Short mmCIF file of C-alpha atoms and ligand atoms in Angstrom, two decimals:
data_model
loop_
_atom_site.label_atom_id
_atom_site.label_comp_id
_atom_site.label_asym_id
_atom_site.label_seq_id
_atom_site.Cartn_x
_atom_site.Cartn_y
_atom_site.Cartn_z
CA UNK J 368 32.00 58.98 -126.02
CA UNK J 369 32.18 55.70 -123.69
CA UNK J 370 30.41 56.28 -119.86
CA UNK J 371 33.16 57.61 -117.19
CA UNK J 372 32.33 57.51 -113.67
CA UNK J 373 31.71 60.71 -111.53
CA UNK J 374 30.96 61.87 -108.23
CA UNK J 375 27.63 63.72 -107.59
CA UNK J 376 28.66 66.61 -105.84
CA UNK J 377 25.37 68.61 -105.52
CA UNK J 378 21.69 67.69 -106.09
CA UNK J 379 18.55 69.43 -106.70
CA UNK J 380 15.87 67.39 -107.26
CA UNK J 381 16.01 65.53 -110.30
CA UNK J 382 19.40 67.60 -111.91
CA UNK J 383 22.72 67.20 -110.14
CA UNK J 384 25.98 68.42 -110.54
CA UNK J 385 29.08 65.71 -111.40
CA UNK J 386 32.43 65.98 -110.37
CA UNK J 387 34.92 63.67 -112.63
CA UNK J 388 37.66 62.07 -111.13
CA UNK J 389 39.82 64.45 -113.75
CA UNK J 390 38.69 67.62 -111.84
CA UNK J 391 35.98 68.64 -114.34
CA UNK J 392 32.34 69.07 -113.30
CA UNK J 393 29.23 69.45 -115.49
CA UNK J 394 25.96 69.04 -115.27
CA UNK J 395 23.54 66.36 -115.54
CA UNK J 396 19.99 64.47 -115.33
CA UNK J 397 18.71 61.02 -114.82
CA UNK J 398 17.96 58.02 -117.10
CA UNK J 399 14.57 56.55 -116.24
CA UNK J 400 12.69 57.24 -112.99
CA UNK J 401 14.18 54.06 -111.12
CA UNK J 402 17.90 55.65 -109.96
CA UNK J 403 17.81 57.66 -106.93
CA UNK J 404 21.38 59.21 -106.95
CA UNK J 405 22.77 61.25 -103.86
CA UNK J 406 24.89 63.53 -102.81
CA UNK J 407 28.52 61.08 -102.49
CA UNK J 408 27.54 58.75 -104.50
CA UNK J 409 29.89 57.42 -107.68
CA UNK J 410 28.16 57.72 -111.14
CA UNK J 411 28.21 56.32 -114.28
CA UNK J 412 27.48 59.23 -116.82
CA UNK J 413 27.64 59.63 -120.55
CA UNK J 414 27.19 63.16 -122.65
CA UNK J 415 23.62 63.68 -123.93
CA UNK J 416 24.57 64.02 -127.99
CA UNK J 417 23.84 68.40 -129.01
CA UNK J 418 23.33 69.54 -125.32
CA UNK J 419 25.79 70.32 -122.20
CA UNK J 420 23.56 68.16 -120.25
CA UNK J 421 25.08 64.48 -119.30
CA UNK J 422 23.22 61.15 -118.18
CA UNK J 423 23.60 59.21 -115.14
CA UNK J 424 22.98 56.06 -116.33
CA UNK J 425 23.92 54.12 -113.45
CA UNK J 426 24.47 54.69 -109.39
CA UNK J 427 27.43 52.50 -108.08
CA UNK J 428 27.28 50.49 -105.37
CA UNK J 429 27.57 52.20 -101.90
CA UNK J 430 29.85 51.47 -99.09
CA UNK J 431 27.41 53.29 -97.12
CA UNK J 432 24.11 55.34 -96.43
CA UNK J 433 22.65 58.45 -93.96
CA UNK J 434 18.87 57.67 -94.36
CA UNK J 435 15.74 58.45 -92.79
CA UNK J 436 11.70 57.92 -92.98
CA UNK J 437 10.01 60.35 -95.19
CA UNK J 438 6.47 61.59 -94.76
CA UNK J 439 5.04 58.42 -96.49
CA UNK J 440 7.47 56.22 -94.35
CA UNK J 441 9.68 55.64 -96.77
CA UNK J 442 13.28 55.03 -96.67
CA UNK J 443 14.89 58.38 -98.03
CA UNK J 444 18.94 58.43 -98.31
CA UNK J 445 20.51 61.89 -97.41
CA UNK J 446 24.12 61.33 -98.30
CA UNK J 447 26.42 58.19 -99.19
CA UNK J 448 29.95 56.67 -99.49
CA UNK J 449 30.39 58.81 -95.91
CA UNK J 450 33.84 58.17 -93.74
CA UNK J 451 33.22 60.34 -91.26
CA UNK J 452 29.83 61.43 -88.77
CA UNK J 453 31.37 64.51 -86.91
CA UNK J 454 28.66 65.08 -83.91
CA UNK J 455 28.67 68.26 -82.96
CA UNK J 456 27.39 69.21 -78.78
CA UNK J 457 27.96 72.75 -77.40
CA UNK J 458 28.25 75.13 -74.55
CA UNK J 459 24.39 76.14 -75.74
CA UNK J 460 22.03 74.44 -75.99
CA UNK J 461 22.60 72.76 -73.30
CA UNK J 462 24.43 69.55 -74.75
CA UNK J 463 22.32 66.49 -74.21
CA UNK J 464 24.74 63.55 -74.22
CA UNK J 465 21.71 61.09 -74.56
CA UNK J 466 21.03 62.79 -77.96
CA UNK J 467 25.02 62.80 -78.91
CA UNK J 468 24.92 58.96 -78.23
CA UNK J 469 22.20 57.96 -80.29
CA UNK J 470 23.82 60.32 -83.46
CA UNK J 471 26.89 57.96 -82.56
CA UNK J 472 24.74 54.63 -82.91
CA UNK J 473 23.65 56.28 -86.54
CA UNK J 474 27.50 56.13 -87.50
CA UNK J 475 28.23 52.90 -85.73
CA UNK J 476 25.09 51.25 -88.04
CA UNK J 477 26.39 53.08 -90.84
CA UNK J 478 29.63 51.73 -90.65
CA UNK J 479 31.71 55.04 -90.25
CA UNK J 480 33.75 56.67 -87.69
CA UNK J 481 32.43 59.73 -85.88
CA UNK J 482 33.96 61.98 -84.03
CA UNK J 483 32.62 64.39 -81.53
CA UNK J 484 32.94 68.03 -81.13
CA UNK J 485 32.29 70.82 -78.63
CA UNK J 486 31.42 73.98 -79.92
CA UNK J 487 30.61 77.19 -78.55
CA UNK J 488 33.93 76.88 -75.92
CA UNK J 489 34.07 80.95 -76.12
CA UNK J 490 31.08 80.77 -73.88
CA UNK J 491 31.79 78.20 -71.98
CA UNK J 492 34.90 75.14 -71.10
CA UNK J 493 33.80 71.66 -72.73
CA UNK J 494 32.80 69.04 -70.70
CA UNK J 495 35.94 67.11 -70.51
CA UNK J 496 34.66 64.20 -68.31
CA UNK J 497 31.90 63.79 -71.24
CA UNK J 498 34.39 63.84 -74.19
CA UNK J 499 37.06 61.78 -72.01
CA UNK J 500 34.13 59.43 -72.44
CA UNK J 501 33.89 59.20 -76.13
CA UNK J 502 37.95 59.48 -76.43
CA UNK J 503 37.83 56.06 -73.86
CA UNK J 504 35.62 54.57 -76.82
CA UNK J 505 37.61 55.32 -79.18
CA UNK J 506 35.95 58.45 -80.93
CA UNK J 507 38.23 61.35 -81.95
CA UNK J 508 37.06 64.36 -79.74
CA UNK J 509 37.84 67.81 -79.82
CA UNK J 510 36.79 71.54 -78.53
CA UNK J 511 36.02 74.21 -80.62
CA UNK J 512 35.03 77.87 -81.24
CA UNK J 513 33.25 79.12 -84.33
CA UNK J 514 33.15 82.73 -82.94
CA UNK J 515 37.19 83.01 -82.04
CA UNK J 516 37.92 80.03 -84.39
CA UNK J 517 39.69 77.61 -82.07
CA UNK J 518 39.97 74.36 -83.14
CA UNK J 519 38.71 74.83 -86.53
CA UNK J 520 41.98 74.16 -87.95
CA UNK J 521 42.47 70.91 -86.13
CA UNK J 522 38.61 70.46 -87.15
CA UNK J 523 39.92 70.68 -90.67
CA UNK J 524 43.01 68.32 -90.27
CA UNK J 525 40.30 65.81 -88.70
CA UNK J 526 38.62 66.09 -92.01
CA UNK J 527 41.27 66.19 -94.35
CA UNK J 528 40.88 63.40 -97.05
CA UNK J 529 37.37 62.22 -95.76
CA UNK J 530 33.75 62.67 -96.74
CA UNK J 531 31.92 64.05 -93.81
CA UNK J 532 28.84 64.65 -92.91
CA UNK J 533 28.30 67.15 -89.58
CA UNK J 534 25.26 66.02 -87.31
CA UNK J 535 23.82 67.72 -84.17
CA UNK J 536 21.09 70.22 -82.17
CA UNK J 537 19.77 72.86 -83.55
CA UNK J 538 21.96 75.87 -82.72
CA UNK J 539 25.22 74.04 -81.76
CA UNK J 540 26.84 75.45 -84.65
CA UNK J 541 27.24 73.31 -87.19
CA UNK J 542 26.30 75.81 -90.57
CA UNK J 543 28.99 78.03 -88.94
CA UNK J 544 31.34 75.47 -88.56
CA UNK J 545 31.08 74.80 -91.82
CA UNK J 546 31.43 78.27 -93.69
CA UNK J 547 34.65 78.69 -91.27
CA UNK J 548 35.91 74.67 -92.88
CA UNK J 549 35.13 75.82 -96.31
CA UNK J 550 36.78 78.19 -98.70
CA UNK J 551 35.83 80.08 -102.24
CA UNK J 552 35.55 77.21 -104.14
CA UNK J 553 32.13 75.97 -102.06
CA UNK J 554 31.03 79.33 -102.21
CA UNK J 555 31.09 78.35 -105.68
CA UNK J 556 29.26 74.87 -105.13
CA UNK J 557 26.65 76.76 -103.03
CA UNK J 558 25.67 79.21 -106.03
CA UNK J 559 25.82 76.45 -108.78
CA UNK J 560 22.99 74.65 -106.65
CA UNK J 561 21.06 78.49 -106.09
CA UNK J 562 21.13 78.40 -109.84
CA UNK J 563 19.17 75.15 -110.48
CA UNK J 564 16.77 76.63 -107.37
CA UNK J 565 15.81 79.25 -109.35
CA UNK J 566 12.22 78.69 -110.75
CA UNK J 567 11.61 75.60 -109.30
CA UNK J 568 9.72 74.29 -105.99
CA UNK J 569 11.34 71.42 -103.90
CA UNK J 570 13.28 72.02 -101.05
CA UNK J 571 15.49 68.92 -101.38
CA UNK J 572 19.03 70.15 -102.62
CA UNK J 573 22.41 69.04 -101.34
CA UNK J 574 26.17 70.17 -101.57
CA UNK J 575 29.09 68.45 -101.19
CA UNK J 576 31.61 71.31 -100.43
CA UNK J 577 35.33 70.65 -100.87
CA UNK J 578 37.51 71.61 -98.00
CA UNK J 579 41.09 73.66 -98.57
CA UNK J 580 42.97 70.47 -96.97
CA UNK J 581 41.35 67.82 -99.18
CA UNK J 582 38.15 66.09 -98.51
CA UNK J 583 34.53 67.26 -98.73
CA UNK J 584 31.66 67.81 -96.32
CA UNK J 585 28.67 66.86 -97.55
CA UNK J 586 25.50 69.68 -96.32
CA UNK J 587 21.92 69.89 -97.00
CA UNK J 588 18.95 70.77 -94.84
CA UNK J 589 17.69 67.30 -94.63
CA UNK J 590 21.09 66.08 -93.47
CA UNK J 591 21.16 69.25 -90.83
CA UNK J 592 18.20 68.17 -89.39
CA UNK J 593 18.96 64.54 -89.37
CA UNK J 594 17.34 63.15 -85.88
CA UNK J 595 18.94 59.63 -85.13
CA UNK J 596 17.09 56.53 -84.76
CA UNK J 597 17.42 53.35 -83.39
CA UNK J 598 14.55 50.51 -84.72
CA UNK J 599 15.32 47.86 -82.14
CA UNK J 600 17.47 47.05 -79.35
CA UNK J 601 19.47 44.83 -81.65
CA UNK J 602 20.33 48.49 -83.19
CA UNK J 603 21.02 50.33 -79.93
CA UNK J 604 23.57 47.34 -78.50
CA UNK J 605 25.42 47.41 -82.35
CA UNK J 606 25.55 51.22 -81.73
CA UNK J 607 27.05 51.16 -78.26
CA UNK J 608 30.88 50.59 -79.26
CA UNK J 609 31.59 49.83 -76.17
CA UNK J 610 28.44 47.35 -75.06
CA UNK J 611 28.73 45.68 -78.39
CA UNK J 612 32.51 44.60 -77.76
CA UNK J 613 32.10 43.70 -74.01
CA UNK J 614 29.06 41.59 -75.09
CA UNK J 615 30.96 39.10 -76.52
CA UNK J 616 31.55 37.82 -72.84
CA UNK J 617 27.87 37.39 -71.91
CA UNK J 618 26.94 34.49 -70.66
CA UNK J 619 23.34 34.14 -73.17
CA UNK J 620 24.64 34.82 -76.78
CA UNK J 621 21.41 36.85 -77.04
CA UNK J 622 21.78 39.07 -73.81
CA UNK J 623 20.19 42.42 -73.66
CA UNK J 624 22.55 43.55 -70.48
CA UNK J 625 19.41 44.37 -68.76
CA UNK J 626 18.39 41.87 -66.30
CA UNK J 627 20.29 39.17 -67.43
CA UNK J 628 22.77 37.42 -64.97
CA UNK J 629 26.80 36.61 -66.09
CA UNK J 630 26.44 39.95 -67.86
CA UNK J 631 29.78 41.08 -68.58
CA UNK J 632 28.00 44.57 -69.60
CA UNK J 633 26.54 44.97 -65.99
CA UNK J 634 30.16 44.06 -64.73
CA UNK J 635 31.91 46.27 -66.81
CA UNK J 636 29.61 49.17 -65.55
CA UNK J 637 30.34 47.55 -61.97
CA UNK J 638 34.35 47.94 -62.39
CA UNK J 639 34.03 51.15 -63.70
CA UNK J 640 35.69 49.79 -67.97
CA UNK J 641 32.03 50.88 -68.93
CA UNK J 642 30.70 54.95 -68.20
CA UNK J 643 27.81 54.43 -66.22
CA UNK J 644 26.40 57.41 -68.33
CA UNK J 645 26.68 55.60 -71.90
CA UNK J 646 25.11 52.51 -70.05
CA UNK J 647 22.09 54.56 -68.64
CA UNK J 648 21.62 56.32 -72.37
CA UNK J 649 21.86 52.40 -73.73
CA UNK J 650 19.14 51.23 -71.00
CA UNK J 651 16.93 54.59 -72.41
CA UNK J 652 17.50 53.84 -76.02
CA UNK J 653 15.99 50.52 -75.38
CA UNK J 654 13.79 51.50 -73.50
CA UNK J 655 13.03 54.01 -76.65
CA UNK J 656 12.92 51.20 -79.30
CA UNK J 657 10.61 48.91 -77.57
CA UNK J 658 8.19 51.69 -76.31
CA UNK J 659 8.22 51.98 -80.57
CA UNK J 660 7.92 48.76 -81.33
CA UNK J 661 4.68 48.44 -79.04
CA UNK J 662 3.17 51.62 -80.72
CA UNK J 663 3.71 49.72 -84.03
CA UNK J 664 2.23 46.59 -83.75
P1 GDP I 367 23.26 75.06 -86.49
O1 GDP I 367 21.78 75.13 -86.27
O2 GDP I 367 23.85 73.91 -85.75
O3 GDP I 367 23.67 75.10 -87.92
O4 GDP I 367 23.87 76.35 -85.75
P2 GDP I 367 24.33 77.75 -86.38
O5 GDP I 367 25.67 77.63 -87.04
O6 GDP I 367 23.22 78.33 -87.17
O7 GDP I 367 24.57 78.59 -85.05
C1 GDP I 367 23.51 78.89 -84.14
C2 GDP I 367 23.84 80.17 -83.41
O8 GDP I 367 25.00 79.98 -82.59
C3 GDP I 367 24.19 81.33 -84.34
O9 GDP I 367 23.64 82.50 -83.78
C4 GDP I 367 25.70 81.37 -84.31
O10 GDP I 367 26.20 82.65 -84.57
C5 GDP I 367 26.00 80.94 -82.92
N1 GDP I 367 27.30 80.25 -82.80
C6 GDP I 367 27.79 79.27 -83.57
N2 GDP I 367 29.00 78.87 -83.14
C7 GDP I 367 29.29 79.63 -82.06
C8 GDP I 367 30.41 79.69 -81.16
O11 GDP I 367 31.38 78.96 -81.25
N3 GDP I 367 30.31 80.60 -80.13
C9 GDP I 367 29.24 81.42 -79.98
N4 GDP I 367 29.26 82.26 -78.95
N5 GDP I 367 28.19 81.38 -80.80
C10 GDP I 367 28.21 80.51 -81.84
ZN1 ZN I 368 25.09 41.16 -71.20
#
């Protein structure tokens, strides 16, 4: 039987689980020790002859990566071939808008759209002036409740069609969010991966869990936990939408929109087309990156 390409729709360690474009899923390993497949990421597979087993034998290009540092440093991919980085803030914890903004720069250097969330409105109204912010930017925004359920079905219509992946505190919600967004069929998903657990000692497992409206949200603990990080202020301007576009005006090419004068930046802030908020969090995640850099070298 020729190769046919698949979607990997659920990992554990070494064995994941394959979704055909057809509908089918099976089951499958990995030729050699050099591919690295993720959860999203488009397979080429092939039937192992006598067993029920099939063979990635190749990991397609990918439009796109979540990644962090591992333990040993390394460069360890969560998820891929994401279109969507829903950040989720709420009513408690206490959202910290600094924190939202940097999971935003993840998406913007991933190349994805985000869109941000407030959770938790049962307790408490969202802060509109904050999400009239991101919705300024251009980020979709809305406010939800996982306890009454509001806004989970326009959550859902967000998502419709897209591979997500939901970012954000701990405690804002987002595993709830996510059993109210899914239906039967991830329940499904969810025990297929509790099978391969069985026996077996890593940690590292991840789902990609269909949605009733189309689309998929992609879960695992490493991706729940996912703390954003910016390398260098080169990273934090690209992940400002806002600072990146109005820095096209700058007087130096290579302004930082610090200290530097003919800063269209600075202006912007100035005439009020730039949240003074976004520009402080900016300022502090450059402030972040070079107080990192220093520690490094
Ligand atoms: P996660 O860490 O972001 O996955 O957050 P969880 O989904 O585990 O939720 C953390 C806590 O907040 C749990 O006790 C939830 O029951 C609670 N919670 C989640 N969403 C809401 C909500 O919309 N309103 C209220 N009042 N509590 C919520
Ligand atoms: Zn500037």
């Amino acid at each position: 039987m020729p190769l046919q390409d698949a979607t990997v729709i659920a990992t554990y360690s070494r064995r994941m689980r394959l979704r055909f474009d057809s509908g089918d899923e099976v089951d499958a390993r990995i030729k050699g020790k050099k591919l690295k497949p993720v959860c999203g990421d488009r397979v080429a597979a092939e039937p192992i002859p006598d067993e029920d087993d099939w063979l990635i034998t190749a990991v397609h290009e990918r439009r796109n990566e979540l990644a962090r540092p591992n333990m040993k440093g390394q460069r360890e991919v969560l998820a891929a071939n994401v279109d969507l980085l829903v950040v989720v803030a709420a009513a408690l914890p206490k959202p910290d808008w600094f924190i939202v903004d940097r999971y935003l720069c993840s998406a913007e250097l991933m190349g994805v759209d985000a869109a941000v969330v407030f959770n938790k409105i049962d307790i408490e109204p969202p802060d509109e002036d904050a999400l009239d912010v991101y919705r300024s930017v251009g980020y979709e925004t809305l406010a939800a409740s996982a306890e009454t359920e509001h806004g989970v079905d326009a959550l859902s219509e967000l998502l419709s069609g897209k591979t997500a992946i939901i970012v954000g505190q701990s405690g804002v919600g987002k595993s709830s969010l996510i059993n109210l967004l899914s239906d039967e069929s991830a329940q499904r998903v969810a025990d297929i991966s509790q099978k391969h657990r069985e026996g077996r000692h890593t940690t590292v497992n991840s789902v990609m869990i269909p949605l009733p409206g189309g689309g998929n949200v992609i879960d695992s603990p490493g991706v729940r936990d996912f703390a954003p990080a910016l390398r260098s202020p080169e990273e934090a301007i690209i992940g400002f939408r806002e600072i990146h576009t109005a820095g096209e005006h700058c007087r130096f090419a290579n302004c930082r929109h610090l200290r530097e004068p003919d800063c269209a930046v600075k202006n912007g802030v100035e005439d009020g087309s730039i949240d003074a908020r976004r520009y402080e969090s900016y300022k502090r995640a450059v402030a972040l990156t070079e107080r990192l850099q220093k520690d490094r070298y």
